Short mmCIF file of C-alpha atoms and ligand atoms in Angstrom, two decimals:
data_model
loop_
_atom_site.label_atom_id
_atom_site.label_comp_id
_atom_site.label_asym_id
_atom_site.label_seq_id
_atom_site.Cartn_x
_atom_site.Cartn_y
_atom_site.Cartn_z
CA UNK A 12 0.00 0.00 0.00
CA UNK A 13 1.23 3.51 -0.88
CA UNK A 14 -0.20 5.13 2.25
CA UNK A 15 -1.72 4.06 5.56
CA UNK A 16 -4.45 6.44 6.72
CA UNK A 17 -6.08 6.43 10.14
CA UNK A 18 -9.71 7.56 10.19
CA UNK A 19 -11.31 7.99 13.61
CA UNK A 20 -15.09 7.84 14.03
CA UNK A 21 -15.46 6.11 10.67
CA UNK A 22 -18.54 4.15 11.75
CA UNK A 23 -20.51 7.36 12.35
CA UNK A 24 -22.54 9.44 9.94
CA UNK A 25 -19.93 11.59 8.17
CA UNK A 26 -17.05 9.20 8.95
CA UNK A 27 -18.69 6.30 7.11
CA UNK A 28 -19.10 8.42 3.97
CA UNK A 29 -15.44 9.50 4.21
CA UNK A 30 -14.26 5.89 4.72
CA UNK A 31 -16.32 4.65 1.76
CA UNK A 32 -15.03 7.44 -0.50
CA UNK A 33 -11.37 6.83 0.38
CA UNK A 34 -11.57 3.02 0.31
CA UNK A 35 -13.14 3.14 -3.16
CA UNK A 36 -11.19 6.02 -4.68
CA UNK A 37 -7.77 5.09 -3.25
CA UNK A 38 -7.39 1.31 -3.64
CA UNK A 39 -3.64 1.75 -3.02
CA UNK A 40 -4.23 3.19 0.48
CA UNK A 41 -4.81 1.11 3.59
CA UNK A 42 -7.70 2.76 5.44
CA UNK A 43 -7.69 1.96 9.15
CA UNK A 44 -11.01 2.90 10.71
CA UNK A 45 -11.05 3.10 14.52
CA UNK A 46 -14.27 3.70 16.36
CA UNK A 47 -15.59 3.03 19.85
CA UNK A 48 -19.03 2.21 18.41
CA UNK A 49 -21.05 4.41 20.72
CA UNK A 50 -24.81 4.63 20.10
CA UNK A 51 -23.88 6.78 17.04
CA UNK A 52 -21.39 4.36 15.45
CA UNK A 53 -22.81 1.60 13.28
CA UNK A 54 -20.75 -0.82 11.19
CA UNK A 55 -23.78 -1.57 9.04
CA UNK A 56 -22.99 1.80 7.44
CA UNK A 57 -19.90 0.21 5.91
CA UNK A 58 -21.21 -3.26 5.01
CA UNK A 59 -20.50 -2.59 1.31
CA UNK A 60 -16.76 -2.02 1.83
CA UNK A 61 -15.95 -4.07 4.93
CA UNK A 62 -14.44 -6.98 2.98
CA UNK A 63 -12.14 -4.88 0.81
CA UNK A 64 -8.41 -5.66 1.11
CA UNK A 65 -7.53 -2.00 1.72
CA UNK A 66 -9.90 -1.58 4.68
CA UNK A 67 -9.48 -2.52 8.33
CA UNK A 68 -11.73 -1.81 11.29
CA UNK A 69 -10.60 -1.74 14.93
CA UNK A 70 -12.89 -1.11 17.89
CA UNK A 71 -10.95 1.48 19.87
CA UNK A 72 -11.88 4.22 22.31
CA UNK A 73 -9.75 7.32 21.67
CA UNK A 74 -9.87 8.17 25.36
CA UNK A 75 -8.17 4.83 26.14
CA UNK A 76 -4.43 5.47 25.92
CA UNK A 77 -3.55 1.76 26.18
CA UNK A 78 -5.72 0.81 23.18
CA UNK A 79 -4.31 3.74 21.22
CA UNK A 80 -0.76 2.75 22.15
CA UNK A 81 -1.27 -0.71 20.65
CA UNK A 82 -2.71 0.91 17.51
CA UNK A 83 0.27 3.23 17.01
CA UNK A 84 2.68 0.35 17.66
CA UNK A 85 0.94 -1.69 14.95
CA UNK A 86 0.83 0.89 12.14
CA UNK A 87 2.90 3.80 10.89
CA UNK A 88 0.39 6.34 9.66
CA UNK A 89 0.93 8.75 6.78
CA UNK A 90 -2.10 10.75 7.77
CA UNK A 91 -4.88 10.96 10.32
CA UNK A 92 -8.41 12.18 9.60
CA UNK A 93 -9.99 12.75 12.99
CA UNK A 94 -13.79 12.65 13.07
CA UNK A 95 -14.52 10.69 16.28
CA UNK A 96 -16.56 12.86 18.61
CA UNK A 97 -19.65 13.20 20.67
CA UNK A 98 -21.62 15.28 18.19
CA UNK A 99 -25.12 16.07 19.44
CA UNK A 100 -25.72 19.50 21.00
CA UNK A 101 -28.76 18.40 23.04
CA UNK A 102 -26.81 15.52 24.63
CA UNK A 103 -23.98 17.95 25.46
CA UNK A 104 -26.45 20.09 27.40
CA UNK A 105 -27.47 17.17 29.60
CA UNK A 106 -24.03 15.45 29.84
CA UNK A 107 -21.12 17.84 29.13
CA UNK A 108 -18.38 15.66 30.64
CA UNK A 109 -18.63 12.97 27.98
CA UNK A 110 -17.93 15.72 25.43
CA UNK A 111 -14.85 16.96 27.26
CA UNK A 112 -13.54 13.42 27.53
CA UNK A 113 -13.92 12.33 23.92
CA UNK A 114 -13.67 15.63 22.08
CA UNK A 115 -10.80 17.20 24.02
CA UNK A 116 -8.92 14.41 25.83
CA UNK A 117 -9.39 12.00 22.92
CA UNK A 118 -8.04 14.58 20.46
CA UNK A 119 -5.02 15.39 22.65
CA UNK A 120 -4.28 11.65 22.97
CA UNK A 121 -4.15 11.39 19.17
CA UNK A 122 -2.03 14.54 18.85
CA UNK A 123 0.49 13.13 21.35
CA UNK A 124 0.76 9.79 19.57
CA UNK A 125 1.08 11.44 16.15
CA UNK A 126 3.78 13.74 17.51
CA UNK A 127 5.72 10.77 18.94
CA UNK A 128 5.33 8.57 15.88
CA UNK A 129 6.23 11.33 13.43
CA UNK A 130 9.23 12.66 15.38
CA UNK A 131 11.95 13.55 12.86
CA UNK A 132 9.73 12.59 9.92
CA UNK A 133 6.91 15.16 9.90
CA UNK A 134 7.32 15.98 6.19
CA UNK A 135 4.39 14.75 4.12
CA UNK A 136 2.36 13.76 7.19
CA UNK A 137 -0.95 15.39 8.04
CA UNK A 138 -3.19 15.48 11.11
CA UNK A 139 -6.58 16.59 9.82
CA UNK A 140 -9.06 17.79 12.45
CA UNK A 141 -12.72 17.74 11.36
CA UNK A 142 -14.40 20.60 13.13
CA UNK A 143 -17.64 22.51 13.00
CA UNK A 144 -18.95 25.99 12.26
CA UNK A 145 -20.51 26.00 15.77
CA UNK A 146 -17.14 27.01 17.27
CA UNK A 147 -17.70 30.49 15.78
CA UNK A 148 -20.81 31.05 17.89
CA UNK A 149 -24.07 32.54 16.69
CA UNK A 150 -24.82 35.14 13.99
CA UNK A 151 -27.71 37.57 13.90
CA UNK A 152 -29.59 38.09 10.63
CA UNK A 153 -26.50 39.37 8.83
CA UNK A 154 -22.89 38.32 8.26
CA UNK A 155 -21.09 35.02 7.67
CA UNK A 156 -18.35 33.00 9.38
CA UNK A 157 -14.98 33.28 7.63
CA UNK A 158 -11.70 31.57 8.52
CA UNK A 159 -10.83 34.77 10.43
CA UNK A 160 -13.92 34.83 12.64
CA UNK A 161 -12.93 34.51 16.31
CA UNK A 162 -14.03 31.42 18.18
CA UNK A 163 -17.02 32.06 20.46
CA UNK A 164 -18.52 28.66 21.34
CA UNK A 165 -21.81 28.78 23.21
CA UNK A 166 -22.82 25.15 23.93
CA UNK A 167 -20.87 22.43 25.76
CA UNK A 168 -20.55 20.63 22.42
CA UNK A 169 -19.10 23.62 20.57
CA UNK A 170 -16.89 24.51 23.55
CA UNK A 171 -15.42 20.99 23.48
CA UNK A 172 -14.82 21.16 19.70
CA UNK A 173 -13.27 24.63 20.07
CA UNK A 174 -11.01 23.31 22.86
CA UNK A 175 -9.90 20.45 20.63
CA UNK A 176 -9.20 22.84 17.73
CA UNK A 177 -7.10 25.06 20.01
CA UNK A 178 -4.97 22.05 20.96
CA UNK A 179 -4.54 21.12 17.30
CA UNK A 180 -3.33 24.67 16.55
CA UNK A 181 -1.11 24.65 19.65
CA UNK A 182 0.57 21.40 18.55
CA UNK A 183 1.25 22.95 15.15
CA UNK A 184 2.75 26.08 16.70
CA UNK A 185 4.68 24.38 19.51
CA UNK A 186 5.77 21.05 18.04
CA UNK A 187 5.44 21.85 14.29
CA UNK A 188 2.93 19.02 13.92
CA UNK A 189 1.56 19.30 10.34
CA UNK A 190 -2.14 19.97 10.78
CA UNK A 191 -5.21 21.13 8.87
CA UNK A 192 -8.59 22.03 10.34
CA UNK A 193 -11.88 22.37 8.50
CA UNK A 194 -15.04 23.88 9.96
CA UNK A 195 -18.18 22.62 8.27
CA UNK A 196 -21.84 23.58 8.48
CA UNK A 197 -24.79 21.20 9.11
CA UNK A 198 -24.62 17.95 7.18
CA UNK A 199 -27.58 15.81 6.13
CA UNK A 200 -27.99 12.61 4.13
CA UNK A 201 -28.15 8.81 4.52
CA UNK A 202 -26.96 7.10 7.73
CA UNK A 203 -27.49 10.03 10.11
CA UNK A 204 -28.65 8.98 13.56
CA UNK A 205 -32.33 9.94 13.95
CA UNK A 206 -31.71 12.34 16.83
CA UNK A 207 -30.64 15.16 14.49
CA UNK A 208 -33.30 17.40 12.92
CA UNK A 209 -33.68 16.00 9.39
CA UNK A 210 -33.58 12.23 10.06
CA UNK A 211 -35.68 12.67 13.20
CA UNK A 212 -38.34 14.56 11.23
CA UNK A 213 -38.33 11.96 8.41
CA UNK A 214 -38.63 9.11 10.91
CA UNK A 215 -41.48 10.78 12.79
CA UNK A 216 -43.37 11.76 9.64
CA UNK A 217 -43.12 8.15 8.40
CA UNK A 218 -44.56 6.95 11.70
CA UNK A 219 -47.21 9.66 12.02
CA UNK A 220 -45.58 11.04 15.15
CA UNK A 221 -45.27 14.71 16.16
CA UNK A 222 -42.34 16.55 14.54
CA UNK A 223 -40.76 18.66 17.32
CA UNK A 224 -39.65 22.15 16.28
CA UNK A 225 -37.76 24.08 18.94
CA UNK A 226 -39.06 27.55 19.86
CA UNK A 227 -40.70 29.24 16.88
CA UNK A 228 -38.58 27.42 14.28
CA UNK A 229 -36.82 30.65 13.38
CA UNK A 230 -33.25 29.43 13.87
CA UNK A 231 -31.23 29.21 10.69
CA UNK A 232 -28.75 26.56 9.60
CA UNK A 233 -26.61 26.25 6.44
CA UNK A 234 -27.13 22.72 5.06
CA UNK A 235 -24.70 20.58 3.06
CA UNK A 236 -25.19 17.08 1.63
CA UNK A 237 -22.84 14.69 3.41
CA UNK A 238 -21.17 13.40 0.22
CA UNK A 239 -20.21 16.97 -0.69
CA UNK A 240 -18.53 17.26 2.71
CA UNK A 241 -16.73 13.93 2.19
CA UNK A 242 -15.37 15.17 -1.17
CA UNK A 243 -14.14 18.34 0.49
CA UNK A 244 -12.36 16.28 3.17
CA UNK A 245 -10.67 14.10 0.52
CA UNK A 246 -9.50 17.25 -1.31
CA UNK A 247 -8.22 19.04 1.78
CA UNK A 248 -6.47 15.93 3.06
CA UNK A 249 -4.51 15.72 -0.19
CA UNK A 250 -4.21 19.35 -1.28
CA UNK A 251 -4.94 21.59 1.71
CA UNK A 252 -2.11 23.81 2.93
CA UNK A 253 -0.48 22.70 6.19
CA UNK A 254 -1.29 24.93 9.15
CA UNK A 255 -4.37 26.39 7.46
CA UNK A 256 -8.04 26.26 8.37
CA UNK A 257 -10.81 25.96 5.77
CA UNK A 258 -14.53 26.65 6.00
CA UNK A 259 -16.88 24.24 4.23
CA UNK A 260 -20.55 25.03 3.69
CA UNK A 261 -23.43 24.83 1.30
CA UNK A 262 -24.33 28.55 1.07
CA UNK A 263 -27.77 27.12 1.69
CA UNK A 264 -29.48 28.79 4.63
CA UNK A 265 -32.87 27.62 5.83
CA UNK A 266 -35.08 28.61 8.74
CA UNK A 267 -35.91 25.37 10.56
CA UNK A 268 -39.65 25.82 10.06
CA UNK A 269 -39.30 26.38 6.31
CA UNK A 270 -37.05 23.33 5.99
CA UNK A 271 -39.53 21.16 7.91
CA UNK A 272 -42.44 22.40 5.78
CA UNK A 273 -40.53 21.53 2.60
CA UNK A 274 -39.68 18.10 4.02
CA UNK A 275 -43.34 17.53 4.96
CA UNK A 276 -44.46 18.24 1.40
CA UNK A 277 -41.78 15.89 -0.02
CA UNK A 278 -42.84 13.18 2.42
CA UNK A 279 -46.55 13.64 1.56
CA UNK A 280 -45.67 13.07 -2.08
CA UNK A 281 -43.49 10.01 -1.37
CA UNK A 282 -45.98 8.46 1.06
CA UNK A 283 -48.94 9.12 -1.24
CA UNK A 284 -50.53 11.40 1.36
CA UNK A 285 -52.70 14.40 0.55
CA UNK A 286 -50.55 17.56 0.46
CA UNK A 287 -50.65 19.21 3.90
CA UNK A 288 -51.14 15.97 5.87
CA UNK A 289 -47.61 15.74 7.34
CA UNK A 290 -47.49 19.46 8.16
CA UNK A 291 -50.16 18.80 10.76
CA UNK A 292 -47.55 16.78 12.68
CA UNK A 293 -45.41 19.90 13.31
CA UNK A 294 -45.36 20.59 17.04
CA UNK A 295 -43.63 23.62 18.55
CA UNK A 296 -41.78 22.57 21.71
CA UNK A 297 -39.65 24.26 24.38
CA UNK A 298 -36.58 25.87 22.85
CA UNK A 299 -33.08 24.40 23.23
CA UNK A 300 -31.17 26.12 26.05
CA UNK A 301 -28.80 28.75 24.63
CA UNK A 302 -30.03 27.97 21.11
CA UNK A 303 -27.70 29.59 18.53
CA UNK A 304 -29.79 31.73 16.17
CA UNK A 305 -27.97 31.45 12.88
CA UNK A 306 -24.96 29.80 11.24
CA UNK A 307 -23.75 30.78 7.76
CA UNK A 308 -20.46 29.81 6.18
CA UNK A 309 -18.29 31.70 3.73
CA UNK A 310 -16.55 28.87 1.88
CA UNK A 311 -14.84 31.01 -0.76
CA UNK A 312 -11.35 29.88 0.35
CA UNK A 313 -11.81 26.17 -0.46
CA UNK A 314 -13.84 27.11 -3.53
CA UNK A 315 -11.11 29.33 -4.99
CA UNK A 316 -8.03 27.39 -3.82
CA UNK A 317 -9.25 23.87 -4.55
CA UNK A 318 -12.17 24.42 -6.93
CA UNK A 319 -14.51 22.58 -4.58
CA UNK A 320 -18.21 23.26 -4.74
CA UNK A 321 -21.31 21.41 -3.53
CA UNK A 322 -22.77 19.20 -6.26
CA UNK A 323 -26.10 18.31 -4.66
CA UNK A 324 -28.81 20.96 -4.52
CA UNK A 325 -30.91 21.02 -1.38
CA UNK A 326 -34.25 19.81 -2.66
CA UNK A 327 -32.77 16.86 -4.54
CA UNK A 328 -30.55 16.06 -1.52
CA UNK A 329 -33.61 16.05 0.74
CA UNK A 330 -35.41 13.78 -1.72
CA UNK A 331 -32.47 11.35 -1.84
CA UNK A 332 -32.31 11.39 1.96
CA UNK A 333 -36.05 10.77 2.30
CA UNK A 334 -35.79 7.87 -0.19
CA UNK A 335 -32.88 6.39 1.74
CA UNK A 336 -34.79 6.37 5.03
CA UNK A 337 -37.93 5.02 3.33
CA UNK A 338 -35.89 2.19 1.77
CA UNK A 339 -33.84 1.43 4.90
CA UNK A 340 -36.38 1.11 7.68
CA UNK A 341 -34.38 -1.86 9.02
CA UNK A 342 -31.33 0.39 9.55
CA UNK A 343 -33.40 2.83 11.59
CA UNK A 344 -34.97 0.02 13.64
CA UNK A 345 -31.50 -1.40 14.34
CA UNK A 346 -29.92 1.88 15.50
CA UNK A 347 -32.94 2.85 17.55
CA UNK A 348 -33.13 -0.56 19.24
CA UNK A 349 -29.35 -1.01 19.53
CA UNK A 350 -29.67 -4.21 17.46
CA UNK A 351 -26.66 -3.23 15.36
CA UNK A 352 -24.48 -4.30 18.29
CA UNK A 353 -25.51 -7.86 17.45
CA UNK A 354 -24.27 -7.24 13.91
CA UNK A 355 -20.93 -6.16 15.36
CA UNK A 356 -20.62 -9.32 17.51
CA UNK A 357 -21.56 -11.51 14.55
CA UNK A 358 -19.01 -9.76 12.30
CA UNK A 359 -16.15 -9.24 14.73
CA UNK A 360 -16.73 -11.53 17.71
CA UNK A 361 -15.86 -10.01 21.07
CA UNK A 362 -12.94 -7.91 19.88
P1 LIG B 11 -21.62 10.91 14.69
O1 LIG B 11 -22.07 11.14 16.09
O2 LIG B 11 -22.58 10.38 13.69
O3 LIG B 11 -20.36 9.94 14.68
C1 LIG B 11 -19.32 10.03 15.63
C2 LIG B 11 -18.55 8.73 15.61
O4 LIG B 11 -17.49 8.84 16.60
C3 LIG B 11 -19.39 7.50 15.99
O5 LIG B 11 -19.13 6.46 15.10
C4 LIG B 11 -18.91 7.16 17.39
O6 LIG B 11 -19.01 5.78 17.70
C5 LIG B 11 -17.47 7.62 17.35
N1 LIG B 11 -16.94 7.91 18.70
C6 LIG B 11 -17.52 8.66 19.67
N2 LIG B 11 -16.76 8.65 20.78
C7 LIG B 11 -15.66 7.91 20.49
C8 LIG B 11 -14.49 7.54 21.22
N3 LIG B 11 -14.32 7.92 22.49
N4 LIG B 11 -13.57 6.78 20.61
C9 LIG B 11 -13.73 6.37 19.33
N5 LIG B 11 -14.81 6.66 18.61
C10 LIG B 11 -15.77 7.43 19.17
O7 LIG B 11 -21.02 12.32 14.23
P2 LIG B 11 -20.97 12.98 12.79
O8 LIG B 11 -22.18 13.82 12.62
O9 LIG B 11 -20.64 11.96 11.78
O10 LIG B 11 -19.74 13.98 13.01
C11 LIG B 11 -18.40 13.53 12.76
C12 LIG B 11 -17.45 14.67 13.01
O11 LIG B 11 -17.78 15.79 12.19
C13 LIG B 11 -17.49 15.20 14.46
O12 LIG B 11 -16.18 15.52 14.84
C14 LIG B 11 -18.36 16.45 14.37
O13 LIG B 11 -18.01 17.37 15.36
C15 LIG B 11 -18.01 16.94 12.98
N6 LIG B 11 -19.04 17.72 12.29
C16 LIG B 11 -20.32 17.25 12.17
C17 LIG B 11 -21.27 17.98 11.45
C18 LIG B 11 -22.68 17.48 11.28
O14 LIG B 11 -23.53 18.23 10.77
N7 LIG B 11 -23.01 16.26 11.63
C19 LIG B 11 -20.90 19.20 10.87
C20 LIG B 11 -19.59 19.66 11.03
C21 LIG B 11 -18.66 18.91 11.72
O1 LIG B 12 -23.34 23.20 12.39
C1 LIG B 12 -22.69 21.96 12.44
C2 LIG B 12 -23.32 21.13 13.54
O2 LIG B 12 -24.60 20.75 13.08
C3 LIG B 12 -22.48 19.92 13.92
O3 LIG B 12 -21.26 20.34 14.45
C4 LIG B 12 -23.22 19.06 14.95
O4 LIG B 12 -22.48 17.88 15.21
C5 LIG B 12 -24.57 18.69 14.37
O5 LIG B 12 -25.31 17.95 15.33
C6 LIG B 12 -25.35 19.94 13.96
O6 LIG B 12 -25.75 20.72 15.12
P1 LIG B 12 -27.21 21.39 15.22
O7 LIG B 12 -27.53 21.61 16.64
O8 LIG B 12 -27.31 22.54 14.29
O9 LIG B 12 -28.08 20.17 14.59
P2 LIG B 12 -29.49 19.55 15.02
O10 LIG B 12 -29.90 18.62 13.92
O11 LIG B 12 -29.47 19.03 16.40
O12 LIG B 12 -30.46 20.81 14.99
C7 LIG B 12 -30.63 21.59 13.81
C8 LIG B 12 -31.59 22.72 14.13
O13 LIG B 12 -32.90 22.16 14.37
C9 LIG B 12 -31.24 23.48 15.40
O14 LIG B 12 -31.59 24.84 15.23
C10 LIG B 12 -32.12 22.84 16.47
C11 LIG B 12 -33.36 22.44 15.69
N1 LIG B 12 -34.07 21.24 16.16
C12 LIG B 12 -33.35 20.11 16.37
C13 LIG B 12 -33.95 18.94 16.78
C14 LIG B 12 -33.16 17.68 17.05
C15 LIG B 12 -35.44 21.26 16.30
O15 LIG B 12 -36.11 22.29 16.07
N2 LIG B 12 -36.06 20.09 16.70
C16 LIG B 12 -35.37 18.95 16.97
O16 LIG B 12 -36.00 17.94 17.35
#
């Protein structure tokens, strides 16, 4: 193999799309996917590539220094794409410590091991931190986040991601570790755990359950189809400039309530329901504590430097996502019931 690449969190939503893309488009790379398989990690996401010669999965917790030590003794990595994280804002509000542990301590563990392994041979290596636009805080009606916007995290989740990013930058400055960071806006698409807005709404509409909209539904997010994000990650990993940060986003802002109304009409059509039926499921509920009003990304840097642009427009992406959930009801049942853990035991034994 020409290169050995470590991907953390590859059994999760975005990670599984990144693993699939790299395994298929770089047959000469060995892709080592390590994941703790929390509630959000599901190896069924990767069933189509799990038997490829250039792919290896290891169940590892990035907060466990012993497990990581064995990993770094077993492989010499050319690059690390770090996605493993606790990723849900609402969970971070009820349990912040888990976010500090995985998102900050886990990241620093990886930085330390990369620094040790790459001592004297940093050239050509890359530690790529996958971060979020939420570290920039909240916008009012105007303005966008650029790479120069100061960090101003406002939830335990975004504070933990910001903390991790600061360590990544500190390791670059102090130890000359070759790093890249990208900050992406909200992703949607197949394989997203149905606790996040879009898959939760699709799941509830399918099952005729209330669709919870926080507050008045006026918060705004900038949505990007997950495969467009995965392509950006592949590009930045190979062609991004060391020490730089890059914003990734869809330039596709939607008020939550407008997005949910559009999704309801798509679902009515797909389920053969009379137009307006699913909209009746919309239920306004208590707002999220400290709810950020608006995120919007200026992605002109990656667009001009690397000629990246999103390929999937929002309405067709929503349709593809709706189709995927309608055609994969078993996947949803498995993740909701935890049945995928049985799949793991069947596939990998007790490792
Ligand atoms: P996800 O929750 O779907 O997946 C996270 C993965 O990390 C899971 O497979 C989980 O098992 C694994 N994991 C969690 N704790 C671990 C640990 N201690 N050790 C090893 N593995 C562990 O998240 P996602 O939405 O795919 O997000 C992936 C990354 O992208 C995160 O770093 C997140 O902050 C970032 N991000 C997400 C979005 C988004 O809209 N989802 C946008 C921008 C950035
Ligand atoms: O911006 C990037 C971030 O996007 C990522 O870093 C996070 O990992 C990812 O979870 C996502 O965070 P959000 O909080 O924006 O995503 P979520 O899907 O939880 O919520 C999207 C919007 O919808 C937000 O304004 C809250 C609202 N919402 C969410 C849920 C789950 C509702 O109105 N009802 C809901 O039931």
